[in-house]
Short mmCIF file of C-alpha atoms in Angstrom, two decimals:
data_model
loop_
_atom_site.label_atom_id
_atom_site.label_comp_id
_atom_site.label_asym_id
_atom_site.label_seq_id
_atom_site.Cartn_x
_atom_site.Cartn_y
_atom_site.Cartn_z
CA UNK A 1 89.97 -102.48 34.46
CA UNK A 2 87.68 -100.98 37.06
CA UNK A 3 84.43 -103.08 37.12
CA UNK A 4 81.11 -102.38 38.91
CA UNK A 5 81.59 -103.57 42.67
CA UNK A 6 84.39 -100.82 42.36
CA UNK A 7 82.58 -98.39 40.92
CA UNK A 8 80.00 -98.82 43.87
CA UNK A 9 82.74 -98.94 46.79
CA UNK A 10 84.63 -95.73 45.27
CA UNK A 11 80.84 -93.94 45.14
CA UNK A 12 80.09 -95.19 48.65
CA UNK A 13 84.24 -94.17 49.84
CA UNK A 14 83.62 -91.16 48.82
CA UNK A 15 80.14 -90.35 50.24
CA UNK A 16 81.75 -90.83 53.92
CA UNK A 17 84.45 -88.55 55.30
CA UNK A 18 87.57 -90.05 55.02
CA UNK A 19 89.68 -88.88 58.37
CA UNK A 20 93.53 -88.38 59.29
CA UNK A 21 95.30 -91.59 59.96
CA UNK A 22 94.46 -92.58 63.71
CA UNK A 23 98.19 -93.64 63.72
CA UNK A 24 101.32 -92.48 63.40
CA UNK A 25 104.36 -94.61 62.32
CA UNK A 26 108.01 -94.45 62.16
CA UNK A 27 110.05 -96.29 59.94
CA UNK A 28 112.14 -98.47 62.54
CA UNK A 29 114.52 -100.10 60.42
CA UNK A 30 114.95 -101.55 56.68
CA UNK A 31 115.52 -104.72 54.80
CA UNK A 32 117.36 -105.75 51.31
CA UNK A 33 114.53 -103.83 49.10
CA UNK A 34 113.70 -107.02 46.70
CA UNK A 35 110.81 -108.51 44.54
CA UNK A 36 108.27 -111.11 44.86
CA UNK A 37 109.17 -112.22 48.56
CA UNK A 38 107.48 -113.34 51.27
CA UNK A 39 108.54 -112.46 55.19
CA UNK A 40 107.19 -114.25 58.67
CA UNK A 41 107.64 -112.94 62.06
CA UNK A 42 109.36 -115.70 65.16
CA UNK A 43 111.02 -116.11 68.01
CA UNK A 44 113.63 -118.21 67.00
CA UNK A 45 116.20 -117.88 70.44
CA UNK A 46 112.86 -117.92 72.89
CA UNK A 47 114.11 -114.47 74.43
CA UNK A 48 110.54 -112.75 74.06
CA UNK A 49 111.62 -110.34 70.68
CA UNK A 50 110.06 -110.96 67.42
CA UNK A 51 112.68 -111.98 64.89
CA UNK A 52 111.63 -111.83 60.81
CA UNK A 53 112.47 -114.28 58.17
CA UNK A 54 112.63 -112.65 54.88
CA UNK A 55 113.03 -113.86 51.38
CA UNK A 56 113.10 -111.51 48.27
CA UNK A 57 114.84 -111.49 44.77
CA UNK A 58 116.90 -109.15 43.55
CA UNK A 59 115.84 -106.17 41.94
CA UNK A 60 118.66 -104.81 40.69
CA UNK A 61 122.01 -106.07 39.18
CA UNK A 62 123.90 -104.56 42.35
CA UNK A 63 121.83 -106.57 45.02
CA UNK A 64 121.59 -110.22 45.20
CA UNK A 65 118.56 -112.76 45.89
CA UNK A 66 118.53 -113.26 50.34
CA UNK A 67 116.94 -115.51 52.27
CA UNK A 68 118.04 -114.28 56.01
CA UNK A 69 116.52 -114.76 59.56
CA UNK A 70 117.28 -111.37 61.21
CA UNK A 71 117.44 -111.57 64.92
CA UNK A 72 115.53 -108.69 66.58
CA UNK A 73 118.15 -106.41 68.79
CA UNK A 74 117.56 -103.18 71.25
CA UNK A 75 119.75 -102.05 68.55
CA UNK A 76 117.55 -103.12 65.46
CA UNK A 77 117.68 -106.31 63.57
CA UNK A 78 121.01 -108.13 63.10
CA UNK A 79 121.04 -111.28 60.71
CA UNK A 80 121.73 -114.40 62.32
CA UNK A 81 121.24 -116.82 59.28
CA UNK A 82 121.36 -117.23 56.09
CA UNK A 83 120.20 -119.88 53.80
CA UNK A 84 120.19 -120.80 50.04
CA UNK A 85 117.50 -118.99 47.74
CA UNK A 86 113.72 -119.97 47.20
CA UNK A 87 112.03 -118.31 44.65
CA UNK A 88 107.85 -117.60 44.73
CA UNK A 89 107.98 -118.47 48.46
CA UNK A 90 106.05 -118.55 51.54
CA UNK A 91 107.05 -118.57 54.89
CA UNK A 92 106.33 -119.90 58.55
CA UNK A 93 106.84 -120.02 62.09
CA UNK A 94 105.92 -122.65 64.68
CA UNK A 95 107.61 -124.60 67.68
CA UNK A 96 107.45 -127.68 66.05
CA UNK A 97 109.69 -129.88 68.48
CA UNK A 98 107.97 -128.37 71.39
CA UNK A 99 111.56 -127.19 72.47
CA UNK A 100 110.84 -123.28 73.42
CA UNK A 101 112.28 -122.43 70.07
CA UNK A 102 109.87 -121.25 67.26
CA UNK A 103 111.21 -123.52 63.89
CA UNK A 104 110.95 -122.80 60.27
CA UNK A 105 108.93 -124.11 57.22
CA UNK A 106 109.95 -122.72 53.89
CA UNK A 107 108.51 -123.44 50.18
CA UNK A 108 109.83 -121.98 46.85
CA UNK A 109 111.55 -123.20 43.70
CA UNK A 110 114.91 -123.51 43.59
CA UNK A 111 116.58 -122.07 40.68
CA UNK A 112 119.84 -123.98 40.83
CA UNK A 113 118.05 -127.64 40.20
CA UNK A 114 114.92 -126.56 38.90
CA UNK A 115 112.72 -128.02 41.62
CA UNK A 116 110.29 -126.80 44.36
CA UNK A 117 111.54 -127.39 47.84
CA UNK A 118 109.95 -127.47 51.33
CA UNK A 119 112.10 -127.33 53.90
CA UNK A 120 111.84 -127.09 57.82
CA UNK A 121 114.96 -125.05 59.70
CA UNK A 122 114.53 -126.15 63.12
CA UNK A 123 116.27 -123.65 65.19
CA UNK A 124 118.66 -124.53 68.27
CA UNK A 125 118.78 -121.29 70.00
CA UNK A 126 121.37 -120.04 69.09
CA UNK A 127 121.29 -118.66 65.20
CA UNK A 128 121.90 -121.99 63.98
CA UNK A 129 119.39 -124.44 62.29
CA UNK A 130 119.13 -128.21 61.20
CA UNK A 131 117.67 -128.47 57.65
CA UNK A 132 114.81 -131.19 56.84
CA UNK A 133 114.52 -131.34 53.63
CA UNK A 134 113.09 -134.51 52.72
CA UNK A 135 109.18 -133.43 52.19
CA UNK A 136 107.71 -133.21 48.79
CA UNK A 137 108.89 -129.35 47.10
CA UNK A 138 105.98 -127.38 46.55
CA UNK A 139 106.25 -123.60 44.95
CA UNK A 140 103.62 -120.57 44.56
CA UNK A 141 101.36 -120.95 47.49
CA UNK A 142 101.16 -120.49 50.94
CA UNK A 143 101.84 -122.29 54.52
CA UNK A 144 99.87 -122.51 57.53
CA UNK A 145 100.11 -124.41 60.89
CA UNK A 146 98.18 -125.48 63.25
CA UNK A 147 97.80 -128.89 65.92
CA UNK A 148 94.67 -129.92 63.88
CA UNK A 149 93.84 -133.12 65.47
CA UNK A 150 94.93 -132.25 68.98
CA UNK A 151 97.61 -134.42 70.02
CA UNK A 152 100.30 -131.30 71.25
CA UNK A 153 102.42 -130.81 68.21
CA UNK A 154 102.03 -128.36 65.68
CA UNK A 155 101.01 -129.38 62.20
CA UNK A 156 101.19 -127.56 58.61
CA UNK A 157 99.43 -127.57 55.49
CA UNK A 158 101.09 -126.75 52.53
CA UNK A 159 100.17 -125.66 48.56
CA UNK A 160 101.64 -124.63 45.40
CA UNK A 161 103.06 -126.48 42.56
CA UNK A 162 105.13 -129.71 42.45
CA UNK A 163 107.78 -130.44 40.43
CA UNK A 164 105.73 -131.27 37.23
CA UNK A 165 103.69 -128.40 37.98
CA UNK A 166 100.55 -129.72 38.80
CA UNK A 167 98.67 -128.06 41.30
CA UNK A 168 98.76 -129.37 44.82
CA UNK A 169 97.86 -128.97 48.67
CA UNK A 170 99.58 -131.60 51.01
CA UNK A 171 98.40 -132.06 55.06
CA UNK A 172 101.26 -133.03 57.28
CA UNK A 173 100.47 -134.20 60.73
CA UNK A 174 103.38 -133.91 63.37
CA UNK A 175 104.02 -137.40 65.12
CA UNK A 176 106.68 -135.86 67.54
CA UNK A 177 110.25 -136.29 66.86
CA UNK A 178 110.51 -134.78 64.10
CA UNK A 179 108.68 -136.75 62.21
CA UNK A 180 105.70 -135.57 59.70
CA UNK A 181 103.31 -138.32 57.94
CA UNK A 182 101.29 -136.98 55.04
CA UNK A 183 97.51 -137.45 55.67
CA UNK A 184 95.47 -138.60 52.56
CA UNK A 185 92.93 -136.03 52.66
CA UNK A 186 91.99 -133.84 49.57
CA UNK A 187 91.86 -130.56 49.35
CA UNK A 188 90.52 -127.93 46.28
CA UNK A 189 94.42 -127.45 44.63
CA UNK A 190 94.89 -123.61 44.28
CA UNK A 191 98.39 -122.24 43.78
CA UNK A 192 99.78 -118.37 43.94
CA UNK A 193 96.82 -117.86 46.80
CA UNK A 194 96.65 -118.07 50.57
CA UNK A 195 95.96 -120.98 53.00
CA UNK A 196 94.70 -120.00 57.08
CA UNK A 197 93.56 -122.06 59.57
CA UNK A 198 90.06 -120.43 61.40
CA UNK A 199 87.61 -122.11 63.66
CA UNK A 200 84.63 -120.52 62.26
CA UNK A 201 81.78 -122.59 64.20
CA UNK A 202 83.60 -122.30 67.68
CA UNK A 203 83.76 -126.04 68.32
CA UNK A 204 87.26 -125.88 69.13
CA UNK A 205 88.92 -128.04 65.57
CA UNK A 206 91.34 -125.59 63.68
CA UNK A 207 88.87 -125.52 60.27
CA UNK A 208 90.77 -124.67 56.68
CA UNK A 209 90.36 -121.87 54.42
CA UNK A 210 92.02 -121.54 50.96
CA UNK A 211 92.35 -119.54 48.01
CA UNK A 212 94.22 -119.23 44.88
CA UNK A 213 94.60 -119.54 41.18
CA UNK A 214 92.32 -122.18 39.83
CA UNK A 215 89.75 -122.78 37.16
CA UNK A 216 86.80 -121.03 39.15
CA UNK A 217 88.45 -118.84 41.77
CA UNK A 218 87.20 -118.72 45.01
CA UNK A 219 87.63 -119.48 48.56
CA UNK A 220 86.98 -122.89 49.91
CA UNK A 221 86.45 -123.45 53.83
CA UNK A 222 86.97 -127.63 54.79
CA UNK A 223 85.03 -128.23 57.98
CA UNK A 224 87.47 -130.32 60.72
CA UNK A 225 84.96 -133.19 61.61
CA UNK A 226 87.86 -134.85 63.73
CA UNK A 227 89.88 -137.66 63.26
CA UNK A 228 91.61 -135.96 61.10
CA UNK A 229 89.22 -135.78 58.07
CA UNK A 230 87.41 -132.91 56.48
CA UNK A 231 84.68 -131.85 55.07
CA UNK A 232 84.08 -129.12 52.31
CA UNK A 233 81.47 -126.72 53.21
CA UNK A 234 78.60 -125.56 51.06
CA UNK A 235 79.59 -121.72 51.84
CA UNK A 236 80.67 -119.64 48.50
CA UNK A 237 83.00 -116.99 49.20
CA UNK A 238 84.96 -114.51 46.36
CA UNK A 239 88.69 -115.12 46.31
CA UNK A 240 91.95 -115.62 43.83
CA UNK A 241 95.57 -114.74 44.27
CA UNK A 242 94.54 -112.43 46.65
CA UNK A 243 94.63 -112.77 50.80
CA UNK A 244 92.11 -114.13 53.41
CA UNK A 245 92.09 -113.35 56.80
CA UNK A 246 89.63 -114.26 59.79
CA UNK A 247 88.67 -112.09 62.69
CA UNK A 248 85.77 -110.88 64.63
CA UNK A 249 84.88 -107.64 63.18
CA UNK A 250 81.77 -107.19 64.82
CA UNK A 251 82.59 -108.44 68.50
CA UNK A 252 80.21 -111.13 68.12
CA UNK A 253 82.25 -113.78 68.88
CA UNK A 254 82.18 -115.40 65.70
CA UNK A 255 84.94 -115.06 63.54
CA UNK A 256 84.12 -113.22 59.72
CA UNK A 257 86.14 -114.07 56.77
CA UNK A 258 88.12 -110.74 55.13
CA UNK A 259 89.00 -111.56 51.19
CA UNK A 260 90.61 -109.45 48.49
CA UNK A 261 91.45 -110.53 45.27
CA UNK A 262 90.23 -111.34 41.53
CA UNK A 263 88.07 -113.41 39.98
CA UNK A 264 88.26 -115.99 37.58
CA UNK A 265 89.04 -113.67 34.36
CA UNK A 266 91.10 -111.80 36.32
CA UNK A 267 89.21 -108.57 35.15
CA UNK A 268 87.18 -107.36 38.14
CA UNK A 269 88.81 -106.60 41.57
CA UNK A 270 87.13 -107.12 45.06
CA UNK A 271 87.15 -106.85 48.75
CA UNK A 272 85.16 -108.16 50.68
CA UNK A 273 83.82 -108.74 54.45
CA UNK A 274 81.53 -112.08 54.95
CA UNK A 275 79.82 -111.72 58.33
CA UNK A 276 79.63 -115.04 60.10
CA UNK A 277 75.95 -115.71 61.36
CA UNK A 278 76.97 -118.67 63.69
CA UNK A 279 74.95 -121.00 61.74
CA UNK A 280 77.24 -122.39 59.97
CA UNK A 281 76.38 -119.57 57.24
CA UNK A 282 77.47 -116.28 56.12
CA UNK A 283 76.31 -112.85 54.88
CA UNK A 284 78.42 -110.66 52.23
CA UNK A 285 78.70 -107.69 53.36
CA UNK A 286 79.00 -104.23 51.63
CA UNK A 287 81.17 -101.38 53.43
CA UNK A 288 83.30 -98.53 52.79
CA UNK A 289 86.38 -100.50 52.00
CA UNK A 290 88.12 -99.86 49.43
CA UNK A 291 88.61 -102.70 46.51
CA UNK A 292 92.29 -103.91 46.68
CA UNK A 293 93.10 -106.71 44.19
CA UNK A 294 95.97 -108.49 42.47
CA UNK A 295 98.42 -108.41 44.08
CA UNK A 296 97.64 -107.80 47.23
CA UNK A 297 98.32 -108.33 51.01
CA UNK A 298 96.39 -107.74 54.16
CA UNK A 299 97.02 -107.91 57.85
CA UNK A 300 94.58 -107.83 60.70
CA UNK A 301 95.57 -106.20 63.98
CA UNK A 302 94.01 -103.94 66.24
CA UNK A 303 96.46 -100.98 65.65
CA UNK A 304 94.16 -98.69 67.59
CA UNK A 305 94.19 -99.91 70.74
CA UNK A 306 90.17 -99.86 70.90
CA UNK A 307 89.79 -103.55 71.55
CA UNK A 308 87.88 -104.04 67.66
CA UNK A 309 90.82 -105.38 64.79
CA UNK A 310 91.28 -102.91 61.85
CA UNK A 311 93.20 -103.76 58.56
CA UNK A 312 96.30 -102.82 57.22
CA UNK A 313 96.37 -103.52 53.19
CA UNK A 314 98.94 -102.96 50.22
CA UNK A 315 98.33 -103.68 46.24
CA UNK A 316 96.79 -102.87 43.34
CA UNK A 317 94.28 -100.05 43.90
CA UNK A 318 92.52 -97.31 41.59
CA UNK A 319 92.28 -94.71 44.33
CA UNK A 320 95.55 -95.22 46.35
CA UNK A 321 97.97 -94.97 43.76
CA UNK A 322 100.40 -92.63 45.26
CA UNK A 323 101.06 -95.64 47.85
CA UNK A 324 99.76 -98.14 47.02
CA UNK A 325 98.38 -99.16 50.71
CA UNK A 326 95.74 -97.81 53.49
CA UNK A 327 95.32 -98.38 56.98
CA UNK A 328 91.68 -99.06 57.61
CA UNK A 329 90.48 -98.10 61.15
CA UNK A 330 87.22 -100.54 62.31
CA UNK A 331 84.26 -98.53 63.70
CA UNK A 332 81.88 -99.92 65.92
CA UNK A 333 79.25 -99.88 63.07
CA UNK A 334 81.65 -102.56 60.95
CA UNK A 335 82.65 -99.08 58.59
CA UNK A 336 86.02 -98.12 58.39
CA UNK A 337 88.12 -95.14 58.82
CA UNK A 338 90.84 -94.88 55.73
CA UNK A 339 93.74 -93.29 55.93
CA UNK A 340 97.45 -93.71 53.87
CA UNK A 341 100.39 -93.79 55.96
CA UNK A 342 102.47 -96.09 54.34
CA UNK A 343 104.28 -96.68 51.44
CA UNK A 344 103.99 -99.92 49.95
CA UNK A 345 106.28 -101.64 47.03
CA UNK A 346 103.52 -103.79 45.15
CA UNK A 347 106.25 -105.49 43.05
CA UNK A 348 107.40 -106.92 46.85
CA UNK A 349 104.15 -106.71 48.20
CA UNK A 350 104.44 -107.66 51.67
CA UNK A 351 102.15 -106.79 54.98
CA UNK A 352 103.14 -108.21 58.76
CA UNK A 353 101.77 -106.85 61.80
CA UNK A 354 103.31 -107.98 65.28
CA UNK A 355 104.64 -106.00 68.45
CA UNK A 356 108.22 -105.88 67.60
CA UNK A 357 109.11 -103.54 70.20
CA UNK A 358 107.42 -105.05 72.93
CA UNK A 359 105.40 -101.65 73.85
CA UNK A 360 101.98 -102.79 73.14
CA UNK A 361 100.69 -101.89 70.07
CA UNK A 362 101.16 -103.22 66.56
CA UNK A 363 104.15 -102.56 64.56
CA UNK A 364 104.25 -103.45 60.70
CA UNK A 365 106.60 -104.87 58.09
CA UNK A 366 105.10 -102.98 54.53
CA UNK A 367 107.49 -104.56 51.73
CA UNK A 368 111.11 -104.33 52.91
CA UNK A 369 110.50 -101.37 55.80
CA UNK A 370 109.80 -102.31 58.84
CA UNK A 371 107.30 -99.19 61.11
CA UNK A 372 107.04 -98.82 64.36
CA UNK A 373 103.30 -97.87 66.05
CA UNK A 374 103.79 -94.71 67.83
CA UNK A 375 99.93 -94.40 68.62
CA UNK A 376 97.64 -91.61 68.22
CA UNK A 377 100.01 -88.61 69.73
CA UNK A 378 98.43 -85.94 67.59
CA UNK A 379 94.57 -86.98 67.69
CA UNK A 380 92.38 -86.98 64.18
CA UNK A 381 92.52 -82.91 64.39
CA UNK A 382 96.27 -82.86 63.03
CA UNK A 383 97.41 -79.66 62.29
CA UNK A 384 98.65 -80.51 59.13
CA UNK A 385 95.53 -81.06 57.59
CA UNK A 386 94.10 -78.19 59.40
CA UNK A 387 96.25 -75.97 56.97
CA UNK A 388 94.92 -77.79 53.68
CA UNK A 389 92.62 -75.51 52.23
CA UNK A 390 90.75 -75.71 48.68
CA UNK A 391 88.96 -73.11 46.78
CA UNK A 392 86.99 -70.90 44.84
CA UNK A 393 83.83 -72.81 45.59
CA UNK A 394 82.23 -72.97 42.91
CA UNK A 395 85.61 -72.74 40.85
CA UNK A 396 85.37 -71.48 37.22
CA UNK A 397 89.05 -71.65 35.18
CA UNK A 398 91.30 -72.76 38.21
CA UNK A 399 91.29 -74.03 41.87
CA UNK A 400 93.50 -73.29 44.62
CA UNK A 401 94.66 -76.01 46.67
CA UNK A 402 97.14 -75.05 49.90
CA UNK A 403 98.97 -78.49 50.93
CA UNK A 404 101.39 -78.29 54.06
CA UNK A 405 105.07 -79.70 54.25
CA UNK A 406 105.47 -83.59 53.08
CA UNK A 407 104.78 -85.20 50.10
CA UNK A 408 101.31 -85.21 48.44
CA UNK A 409 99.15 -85.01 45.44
CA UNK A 410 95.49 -83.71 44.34
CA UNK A 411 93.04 -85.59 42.05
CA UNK A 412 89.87 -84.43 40.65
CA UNK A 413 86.89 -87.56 40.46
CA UNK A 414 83.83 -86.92 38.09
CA UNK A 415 80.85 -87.64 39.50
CA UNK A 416 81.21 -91.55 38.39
CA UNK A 417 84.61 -91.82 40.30
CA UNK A 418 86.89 -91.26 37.34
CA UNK A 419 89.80 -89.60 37.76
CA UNK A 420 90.13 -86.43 35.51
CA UNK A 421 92.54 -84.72 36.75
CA UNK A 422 96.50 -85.49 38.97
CA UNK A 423 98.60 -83.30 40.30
CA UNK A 424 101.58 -83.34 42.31
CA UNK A 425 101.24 -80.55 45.07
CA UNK A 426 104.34 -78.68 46.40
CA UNK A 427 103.84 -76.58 49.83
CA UNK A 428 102.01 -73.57 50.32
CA UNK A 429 99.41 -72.70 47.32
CA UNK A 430 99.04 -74.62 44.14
CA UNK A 431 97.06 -73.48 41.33
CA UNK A 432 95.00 -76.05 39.44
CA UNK A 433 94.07 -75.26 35.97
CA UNK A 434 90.08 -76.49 35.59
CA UNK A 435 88.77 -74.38 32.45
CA UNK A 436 89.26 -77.91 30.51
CA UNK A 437 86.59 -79.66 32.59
CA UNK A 438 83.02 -79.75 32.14
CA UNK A 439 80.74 -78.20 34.78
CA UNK A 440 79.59 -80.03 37.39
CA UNK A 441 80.32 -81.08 40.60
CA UNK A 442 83.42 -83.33 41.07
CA UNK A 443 85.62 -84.70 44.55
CA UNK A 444 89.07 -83.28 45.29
CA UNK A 445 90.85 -85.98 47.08
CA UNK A 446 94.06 -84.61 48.54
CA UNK A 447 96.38 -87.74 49.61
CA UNK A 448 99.17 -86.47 51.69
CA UNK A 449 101.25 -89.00 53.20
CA UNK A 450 100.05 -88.67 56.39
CA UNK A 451 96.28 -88.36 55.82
CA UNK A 452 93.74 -88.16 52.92
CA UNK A 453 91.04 -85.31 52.47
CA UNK A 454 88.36 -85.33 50.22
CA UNK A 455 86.24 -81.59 49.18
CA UNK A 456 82.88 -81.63 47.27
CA UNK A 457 83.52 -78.52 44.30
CA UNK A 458 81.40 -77.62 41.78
CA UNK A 459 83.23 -75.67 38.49
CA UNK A 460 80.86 -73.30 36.68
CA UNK A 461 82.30 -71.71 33.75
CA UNK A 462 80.76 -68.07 33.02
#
């Protein structure tokens, strides 16, 4: 169902010139292709590459259900362990001995016994890991670290489902040694959603952010007041199932909250920027980005190189069906440049950014491929979109649409952003049949998979 704030984004999308992809990737290497996984990137030998844990269930009856730490090689990614299946998972990396070695913290149901798990692999070096395994199992949610009460070791927050299935998000704090107290603190329980730690008033306390599936979805933030104890905050922010992210997008210094998701019906889709006003408050803001909602999965890097983060985002979406993801370029004005470079598996719907390769810009893991950054080597005046051509303008019974080489499709959008018309496009000149529309003026949005082009045409019929 597309509801109103999507019917207002699409009209405002489409209003702005929608450029070639500032980047160019190249698939790198490829995992197990799976569903409903989870992946986190770590060093787990200290030698300075990013390795990836990745978890994902079988798709088909000639794979089987992985859960594999791949160590990252000049020769691409090797795995180094394996360990038994968690199902609905989420995944983690952190140096939680303070050894050199990034550790492990895993949560999903186990299928075997019937029970959510949480387990820590804490990593030796050397491809092989010590289990703990004695934490309360939580499924469906998410993980996030952080040394929230300053004392040098790293601490994690946990949510999901317990073993009755009741709805729950557990604090541990890190003593050293190993060993992890749970700190009575509560928190708003929301499974199958997305837990980061942010320091959105700058007073140095990692603060908490969370979203999820619960009876009024939203996003909570929990103030850190110190000692470890926090506060909810009177801020009310859009969010269910659906990812969060904090960054600066404006170069304020003040860190704005990024959301996508549902809401509590689960009928109407959003995305959404909050600008942080350093008060303690913030303002919703309305932009060119495109709605993205359930499922969904965003990553914030600054793939450009320009010093301002852009966002890289896969899921459900009306206008990027073809793949299901676009890269979205930051402008200094807070708009965004959109462009669809990547193919994205929503039934494993999966989005890491890190510098695999060590070169300086940000790679990505989209589902099961993993894509290296190659930069901007062609510019925004690419030469294959300099050969896409559209007319008659105004058309009357057909319309001629020349694509170049690659895969792509056109689609004709009334004037209310409905799609009328789809078309798969071969190279050189396709012929689009239009003497079943009405007259008027509609949007041909060409999505190639290397950029997207939108054309204003008006059909008149004589």
């Amino acid at each position: 169902m597309i509801n109103n704030r999507f019917n207002l984004l699409l009209f405002v999308l489409l209003l702005i010139p929608i450029k070639l992809q500032a980047q160019h990737f190249e698939k790198a290497d490829s995992l197990q292709k799976g569903a409903y996984g989870a992946a986190a990137w770590g060093d787990f030998d200290n030698d300075g590459r990013k390795d990836i844990a990745y978890i994902t269930q079988a798709n088909t009856q000639h794979d089987s259900d992985i859960f594999t730490i791949y160590k990252n090689t000049p020769g691409g990614f090797i795995a180094a362990a394996s360990f038994p299946m968690l199902h609905t998972p989420a995944l983690v990396w952190g140096d939680l001995n303070n050894d050199g070695f990034q550790d492990l913290i895993a949560s999903g149901l186990n299928l075997n016994s019937g029970e959510p798990e949480l387990n820590i692999y804490i990593s030796h070096g050397d491809g092989t890991f010590d289990v703990i395994d004695t934490l309360p199992g939580l499924s469906t949610g998410s993980i996030a670290i952080a040394d929230f009460d300053g004392n040098g070791f790293q601490d994690f927050v946990v949510s999901g489902y317990n073993s009755v299935f009741n709805n729950q998000v557990l604090l541990f704090k890190n003593e050293g040694n190993l060993n992890f107290t749970s700190v009575n603190q509560s928190f708003e329980a929301l499974p199958a959603g997305e837990i980061k730690w942010c320091d959105f008033n700058n007073d140095g306390l990692p603060d908490l952010s969370l979203t999820g599936d619960g009876t009024f979805s939203r996003t909570y933030l929990y103030k850190n007041i110190g000692s470890g104890q926090f506060i909810l905050t009177n801020n009310y922010f859009f969010g269910g199932r659906g990812t969060i992210d904090w960054v600066d997008f404006n170069n304020d210094g003040w860190d704005d909250l990024f959301v996508s998701g549902v809401d509590s019906t689960s009928a109407a889709n959003y995305t959404i920027i909050y600008f942080n006003n350093g008060d303690e408050t913030f303002t919703e803001t309305q932009t060119n980005f495109p709605v993205f909602g359930e499922p969904s999965a965003a990553d914030v890097a600054d793939f450009d190189q320009d010093g301002i983060p852009d966002v890289f985002i896969a899921g459900v979406n009306e206008l990027f069906l073809e793949h299901f993801s676009t890269l979205a370029i930051t402008n200094t004005d807070s708009s965004f440049v959109l462009s669809q470079p990547i193919h994205a598996d929503i039934m494993n719907c999966i989005v890491e950014a890190v510098d695999f390769d060590n070169d300086g810009d940000m790679d990505l893991l989209v589902s099961n491929i993993i894509w290296r950054n190659e930069g901007n080597p062609l510019g925004l005046e690419n030469a294959k979109q300099e050969l896409v051509q559209v007319y008659p303008n105004p058309a009357g019974m057909y319309l001629m649409v020349t694509a170049p080489a690659g895969e792509s499709v056109v689609r004709l959008l009334d004037a209310t952003g409905k799609q009328v018309l789809r078309s798969v496009m071969t190279e050189g000149v396709n012929t689009i049949q239009t003497a079943q529309l009405m007259q008027g003026q509609y949007q041909v949005v060409i999505i190639h998979e290397q950029f997207i082009r939108t054309e204003k045409v008006t059909i008149v019929h004589e």
